[in-house]
mmCIF file of C-alpha atoms in Angstrom:
data_model
loop_
_atom_site.group_PDB
_atom_site.id
_atom_site.type_symbol
_atom_site.label_atom_id
_atom_site.label_comp_id
_atom_site.label_asym_id
_atom_site.label_seq_id
_atom_site.Cartn_x
_atom_site.Cartn_y
_atom_site.Cartn_z
ATOM 1 C CA UNK A 1 0.000 0.000 0.000
ATOM 2 C CA UNK A 2 1.304 3.444 -0.852
ATOM 3 C CA UNK A 3 2.130 5.795 1.979
ATOM 4 C CA UNK A 4 0.395 9.132 2.350
ATOM 5 C CA UNK A 5 3.565 10.924 1.259
ATOM 6 C CA UNK A 6 3.914 8.784 -1.864
ATOM 7 C CA UNK A 7 0.264 9.231 -2.766
ATOM 8 C CA UNK A 8 0.386 12.986 -2.281
ATOM 9 C CA UNK A 9 3.380 13.231 -4.578
ATOM 10 C CA UNK A 10 1.523 11.090 -7.067
ATOM 11 C CA UNK A 11 -1.232 13.712 -7.175
ATOM 12 C CA UNK A 12 1.324 16.465 -7.849
ATOM 13 C CA UNK A 13 1.168 17.990 -4.401
ATOM 14 C CA UNK A 14 4.936 18.349 -4.653
ATOM 15 C CA UNK A 15 4.139 21.460 -6.694
ATOM 16 C CA UNK A 16 2.280 23.146 -3.847
ATOM 17 C CA UNK A 17 3.467 26.659 -3.084
ATOM 18 C CA UNK A 18 5.814 26.523 -0.148
ATOM 19 C CA UNK A 19 4.156 28.172 2.840
ATOM 20 C CA UNK A 20 7.062 27.927 5.216
ATOM 21 C CA UNK A 21 7.800 31.401 6.394
ATOM 22 C CA UNK A 22 4.503 32.706 5.042
ATOM 23 C CA UNK A 23 2.394 33.965 7.909
ATOM 24 C CA UNK A 24 -1.183 32.940 8.544
ATOM 25 C CA UNK A 25 -2.064 36.593 8.049
ATOM 26 C CA UNK A 26 -0.577 36.760 4.554
ATOM 27 C CA UNK A 27 -2.103 33.423 3.610
ATOM 28 C CA UNK A 28 -5.579 34.485 4.757
ATOM 29 C CA UNK A 29 -5.248 37.728 2.813
ATOM 30 C CA UNK A 30 -4.154 35.809 -0.268
ATOM 31 C CA UNK A 31 -7.167 33.488 -0.094
ATOM 32 C CA UNK A 32 -9.497 36.490 0.023
ATOM 33 C CA UNK A 33 -7.599 38.490 -2.577
ATOM 34 C CA UNK A 34 -6.680 35.828 -5.135
ATOM 35 C CA UNK A 35 -9.392 33.174 -4.715
ATOM 36 C CA UNK A 36 -12.214 35.471 -3.535
ATOM 37 C CA UNK A 37 -12.921 33.076 -0.672
ATOM 38 C CA UNK A 38 -14.524 34.319 2.521
ATOM 39 C CA UNK A 39 -12.249 33.751 5.503
ATOM 40 C CA UNK A 40 -12.591 34.106 9.252
ATOM 41 C CA UNK A 41 -10.154 33.625 12.148
ATOM 42 C CA UNK A 42 -10.584 30.682 14.450
ATOM 43 C CA UNK A 43 -8.902 29.463 17.619
ATOM 44 C CA UNK A 44 -5.134 29.344 18.017
ATOM 45 C CA UNK A 45 -2.523 27.340 19.869
ATOM 46 C CA UNK A 46 -0.867 28.459 23.100
ATOM 47 C CA UNK A 47 2.195 26.805 24.624
ATOM 48 C CA UNK A 48 1.345 25.662 28.176
ATOM 49 C CA UNK A 49 4.181 23.949 30.043
ATOM 50 C CA UNK A 50 5.778 23.124 26.708
ATOM 51 C CA UNK A 51 2.583 21.599 25.324
ATOM 52 C CA UNK A 52 0.447 23.153 22.565
ATOM 53 C CA UNK A 53 -3.031 23.830 23.960
ATOM 54 C CA UNK A 54 -6.087 25.234 22.207
ATOM 55 C CA UNK A 55 -6.992 28.798 23.086
ATOM 56 C CA UNK A 56 -10.528 27.609 23.961
ATOM 57 C CA UNK A 57 -9.098 26.122 27.163
ATOM 58 C CA UNK A 58 -10.766 22.715 26.733
ATOM 59 C CA UNK A 59 -8.234 19.956 27.553
ATOM 60 C CA UNK A 60 -10.091 17.476 25.327
ATOM 61 C CA UNK A 61 -10.652 19.858 22.405
ATOM 62 C CA UNK A 62 -11.374 17.760 19.292
ATOM 63 C CA UNK A 63 -9.790 20.249 16.883
ATOM 64 C CA UNK A 64 -7.219 22.170 18.930
ATOM 65 C CA UNK A 65 -6.432 25.482 17.279
ATOM 66 C CA UNK A 66 -8.740 24.802 14.336
ATOM 67 C CA UNK A 67 -12.330 25.750 15.186
ATOM 68 C CA UNK A 68 -14.445 28.916 15.536
ATOM 69 C CA UNK A 69 -14.172 30.918 18.734
ATOM 70 C CA UNK A 70 -17.709 32.309 18.813
ATOM 71 C CA UNK A 71 -21.204 31.089 17.924
ATOM 72 C CA UNK A 72 -21.768 33.897 15.422
ATOM 73 C CA UNK A 73 -18.643 33.019 13.447
ATOM 74 C CA UNK A 74 -20.552 33.200 10.148
ATOM 75 C CA UNK A 75 -20.973 36.947 10.598
ATOM 76 C CA UNK A 76 -17.190 37.333 10.918
ATOM 77 C CA UNK A 77 -16.422 35.809 7.540
ATOM 78 C CA UNK A 78 -15.189 38.307 4.986
ATOM 79 C CA UNK A 79 -14.082 38.322 1.379
ATOM 80 C CA UNK A 80 -12.233 41.600 1.863
ATOM 81 C CA UNK A 81 -8.455 41.307 1.951
ATOM 82 C CA UNK A 82 -8.286 44.550 3.933
ATOM 83 C CA UNK A 83 -10.669 43.294 6.610
ATOM 84 C CA UNK A 84 -8.917 39.912 6.714
ATOM 85 C CA UNK A 85 -5.574 41.615 7.300
ATOM 86 C CA UNK A 86 -7.079 43.647 10.137
ATOM 87 C CA UNK A 87 -8.554 40.547 11.814
ATOM 88 C CA UNK A 88 -5.328 38.526 11.701
ATOM 89 C CA UNK A 89 -3.314 41.501 12.919
ATOM 90 C CA UNK A 90 -5.332 41.229 16.145
ATOM 91 C CA UNK A 91 -4.462 37.519 16.513
ATOM 92 C CA UNK A 92 -1.673 36.479 14.098
ATOM 93 C CA UNK A 93 -1.818 32.801 15.129
ATOM 94 C CA UNK A 94 -5.537 32.322 14.523
ATOM 95 C CA UNK A 95 -6.623 29.397 12.360
ATOM 96 C CA UNK A 96 -7.758 30.171 8.811
ATOM 97 C CA UNK A 97 -11.318 28.909 8.451
ATOM 98 C CA UNK A 98 -13.400 29.028 5.267
ATOM 99 C CA UNK A 99 -17.218 28.984 5.435
ATOM 100 C CA UNK A 100 -18.871 26.576 3.018
ATOM 101 C CA UNK A 101 -22.120 27.318 1.222
ATOM 102 C CA UNK A 102 -20.827 30.585 -0.222
ATOM 103 C CA UNK A 103 -18.227 30.419 -2.984
ATOM 104 C CA UNK A 104 -17.939 26.645 -2.605
ATOM 105 C CA UNK A 105 -19.286 23.572 -0.823
ATOM 106 C CA UNK A 106 -17.013 20.720 0.236
ATOM 107 C CA UNK A 107 -17.407 16.953 -0.058
ATOM 108 C CA UNK A 108 -15.770 15.392 2.993
ATOM 109 C CA UNK A 109 -14.563 11.767 2.908
ATOM 110 C CA UNK A 110 -12.075 9.631 4.871
ATOM 111 C CA UNK A 111 -8.458 10.011 3.771
ATOM 112 C CA UNK A 112 -8.187 6.455 2.427
ATOM 113 C CA UNK A 113 -11.313 6.862 0.299
ATOM 114 C CA UNK A 114 -10.123 10.288 -0.824
ATOM 115 C CA UNK A 115 -6.851 8.993 -2.218
ATOM 116 C CA UNK A 116 -8.606 6.120 -3.984
ATOM 117 C CA UNK A 117 -11.078 8.591 -5.496
ATOM 118 C CA UNK A 118 -8.272 10.927 -6.585
ATOM 119 C CA UNK A 119 -6.576 8.080 -8.454
ATOM 120 C CA UNK A 120 -9.838 7.202 -10.228
ATOM 121 C CA UNK A 121 -10.524 10.858 -11.052
ATOM 122 C CA UNK A 122 -7.089 11.215 -12.630
ATOM 123 C CA UNK A 123 -7.711 8.138 -14.801
ATOM 124 C CA UNK A 124 -11.096 9.583 -15.776
ATOM 125 C CA UNK A 125 -9.377 12.913 -16.529
ATOM 126 C CA UNK A 126 -11.868 14.800 -14.395
ATOM 127 C CA UNK A 127 -11.246 18.466 -13.666
ATOM 128 C CA UNK A 128 -10.766 18.904 -9.935
ATOM 129 C CA UNK A 129 -11.073 21.897 -7.692
ATOM 130 C CA UNK A 130 -8.831 22.328 -4.654
ATOM 131 C CA UNK A 131 -8.705 19.400 -2.212
ATOM 132 C CA UNK A 132 -7.477 19.582 1.383
ATOM 133 C CA UNK A 133 -6.034 16.849 3.579
ATOM 134 C CA UNK A 134 -6.535 17.370 7.308
ATOM 135 C CA UNK A 135 -4.632 15.938 10.287
ATOM 136 C CA UNK A 136 -7.827 14.181 11.429
ATOM 137 C CA UNK A 137 -7.557 12.068 8.252
ATOM 138 C CA UNK A 138 -10.302 13.677 6.188
ATOM 139 C CA UNK A 139 -10.175 15.028 2.648
ATOM 140 C CA UNK A 140 -12.359 17.885 1.459
ATOM 141 C CA UNK A 141 -13.121 18.255 -2.254
ATOM 142 C CA UNK A 142 -14.182 21.810 -3.153
ATOM 143 C CA UNK A 143 -17.201 21.917 -5.469
ATOM 144 C CA UNK A 144 -19.803 24.440 -6.589
ATOM 145 C CA UNK A 145 -22.281 25.635 -3.940
ATOM 146 C CA UNK A 146 -25.471 23.630 -3.668
ATOM 147 C CA UNK A 147 -23.812 20.236 -3.228
ATOM 148 C CA UNK A 148 -25.222 19.750 0.257
ATOM 149 C CA UNK A 149 -28.732 19.698 -1.240
ATOM 150 C CA UNK A 150 -27.896 17.486 -4.233
ATOM 151 C CA UNK A 151 -25.653 14.810 -2.743
ATOM 152 C CA UNK A 152 -28.211 12.581 -0.976
ATOM 153 C CA UNK A 153 -30.229 12.106 -4.182
ATOM 154 C CA UNK A 154 -27.085 11.657 -6.272
ATOM 155 C CA UNK A 155 -25.888 8.923 -3.918
ATOM 156 C CA UNK A 156 -29.257 7.174 -4.053
ATOM 157 C CA UNK A 157 -29.193 7.193 -7.858
ATOM 158 C CA UNK A 158 -25.888 5.338 -7.658
ATOM 159 C CA UNK A 159 -27.549 2.621 -5.584
ATOM 160 C CA UNK A 160 -26.284 3.618 -2.149
ATOM 161 C CA UNK A 161 -28.168 4.680 0.960
ATOM 162 C CA UNK A 162 -26.657 8.049 1.978
ATOM 163 C CA UNK A 163 -26.367 6.855 5.588
ATOM 164 C CA UNK A 164 -24.265 3.867 4.489
ATOM 165 C CA UNK A 165 -21.366 5.986 3.184
ATOM 166 C CA UNK A 166 -19.004 8.254 5.092
ATOM 167 C CA UNK A 167 -19.490 11.002 2.513
ATOM 168 C CA UNK A 168 -20.583 14.332 3.960
ATOM 169 C CA UNK A 169 -21.512 17.434 1.966
ATOM 170 C CA UNK A 170 -20.614 20.637 3.821
ATOM 171 C CA UNK A 171 -22.739 23.607 2.814
ATOM 172 C CA UNK A 172 -24.296 26.622 4.477
ATOM 173 C CA UNK A 173 -23.569 26.771 8.201
ATOM 174 C CA UNK A 174 -20.402 24.652 8.001
ATOM 175 C CA UNK A 175 -16.721 25.428 7.412
ATOM 176 C CA UNK A 176 -13.367 23.864 6.567
ATOM 177 C CA UNK A 177 -9.920 24.645 7.919
ATOM 178 C CA UNK A 178 -7.479 25.883 5.276
ATOM 179 C CA UNK A 179 -3.723 25.281 4.967
ATOM 180 C CA UNK A 180 -1.516 25.895 6.869
ATOM 181 C CA UNK A 181 -3.845 25.787 9.907
ATOM 182 C CA UNK A 182 -2.557 23.359 12.559
ATOM 183 C CA UNK A 183 -4.562 20.816 14.576
ATOM 184 C CA UNK A 184 -2.540 20.906 17.783
ATOM 185 C CA UNK A 185 0.363 18.445 17.705
ATOM 186 C CA UNK A 186 -1.305 16.381 14.971
ATOM 187 C CA UNK A 187 0.063 18.536 12.168
ATOM 188 C CA UNK A 188 -1.172 21.051 9.631
ATOM 189 C CA UNK A 189 -3.861 21.018 6.960
ATOM 190 C CA UNK A 190 -2.265 20.441 3.530
ATOM 191 C CA UNK A 191 -3.325 20.738 -0.081
ATOM 192 C CA UNK A 192 -3.815 17.371 -1.782
ATOM 193 C CA UNK A 193 -4.731 19.382 -4.908
ATOM 194 C CA UNK A 194 -3.573 22.962 -4.663
ATOM 195 C CA UNK A 195 -5.514 26.021 -5.830
ATOM 196 C CA UNK A 196 -4.315 27.032 -9.294
ATOM 197 C CA UNK A 197 -5.582 29.324 -12.067
ATOM 198 C CA UNK A 198 -6.738 26.165 -13.867
ATOM 199 C CA UNK A 199 -9.123 25.087 -11.102
ATOM 200 C CA UNK A 200 -10.558 28.493 -10.272
ATOM 201 C CA UNK A 201 -13.802 27.217 -11.864
ATOM 202 C CA UNK A 202 -15.040 24.483 -9.563
ATOM 203 C CA UNK A 203 -16.640 21.207 -10.638
ATOM 204 C CA UNK A 204 -20.245 20.398 -9.824
ATOM 205 C CA UNK A 205 -20.774 17.712 -7.174
ATOM 206 C CA UNK A 206 -22.447 15.569 -9.839
ATOM 207 C CA UNK A 207 -19.116 15.299 -11.700
ATOM 208 C CA UNK A 208 -17.257 13.841 -8.700
ATOM 209 C CA UNK A 209 -19.915 11.886 -6.850
ATOM 210 C CA UNK A 210 -19.472 8.575 -8.688
ATOM 211 C CA UNK A 211 -15.749 8.037 -7.894
ATOM 212 C CA UNK A 212 -16.239 9.409 -4.373
ATOM 213 C CA UNK A 213 -19.182 7.135 -3.619
ATOM 214 C CA UNK A 214 -17.339 4.147 -5.107
ATOM 215 C CA UNK A 215 -14.270 4.880 -2.965
ATOM 216 C CA UNK A 216 -16.330 5.353 0.193
ATOM 217 C CA UNK A 217 -18.113 2.064 -0.524
ATOM 218 C CA UNK A 218 -14.771 0.288 -0.823
ATOM 219 C CA UNK A 219 -13.582 1.967 2.388
ATOM 220 C CA UNK A 220 -16.461 0.749 4.576
#
């Protein structure tokens, strides 16, 4: 079985822009400015007795340093690079979170199913949007808004019960963490398929659902 590193290289992630040395502030501004994505700052990591702890103060935080800090987080989200810069200047270590249901929805699947689907999509020569790989072993495929409404019926048409597959469509009211946001000591969110000028126009969920459902079925 291929390792994660080998598989990522196989999907050309080796070409990702190097973000070492690039601040979260500059990255958030770039997402708003170049991709026209709404962004909002999340929690951050504090060093407590040499251990990275989430700013929320919960010892058992499920996504340390990578979740919203307030219930009205959706009202914080902005597509303005100027406003984004101002928000991250207040807390430079804040996670970069992207609300779904606006400029994109996201199809979330387990990492193993995601890599299998990516391989099938490449063979099918499908046009992909950006895809993230998170430290909690999930992959998020960016697609056109509206996927959260369509996906259950699309899955049924393929012969699957939606509840039988670990395939979740994230739309309005949800969010994804963007690279290089860190999940505590587990590592940082990465691009499995980086944002490029070529994938500025996102695919519809209907174009990707077949290989994703197949991969999730194999991964059960």
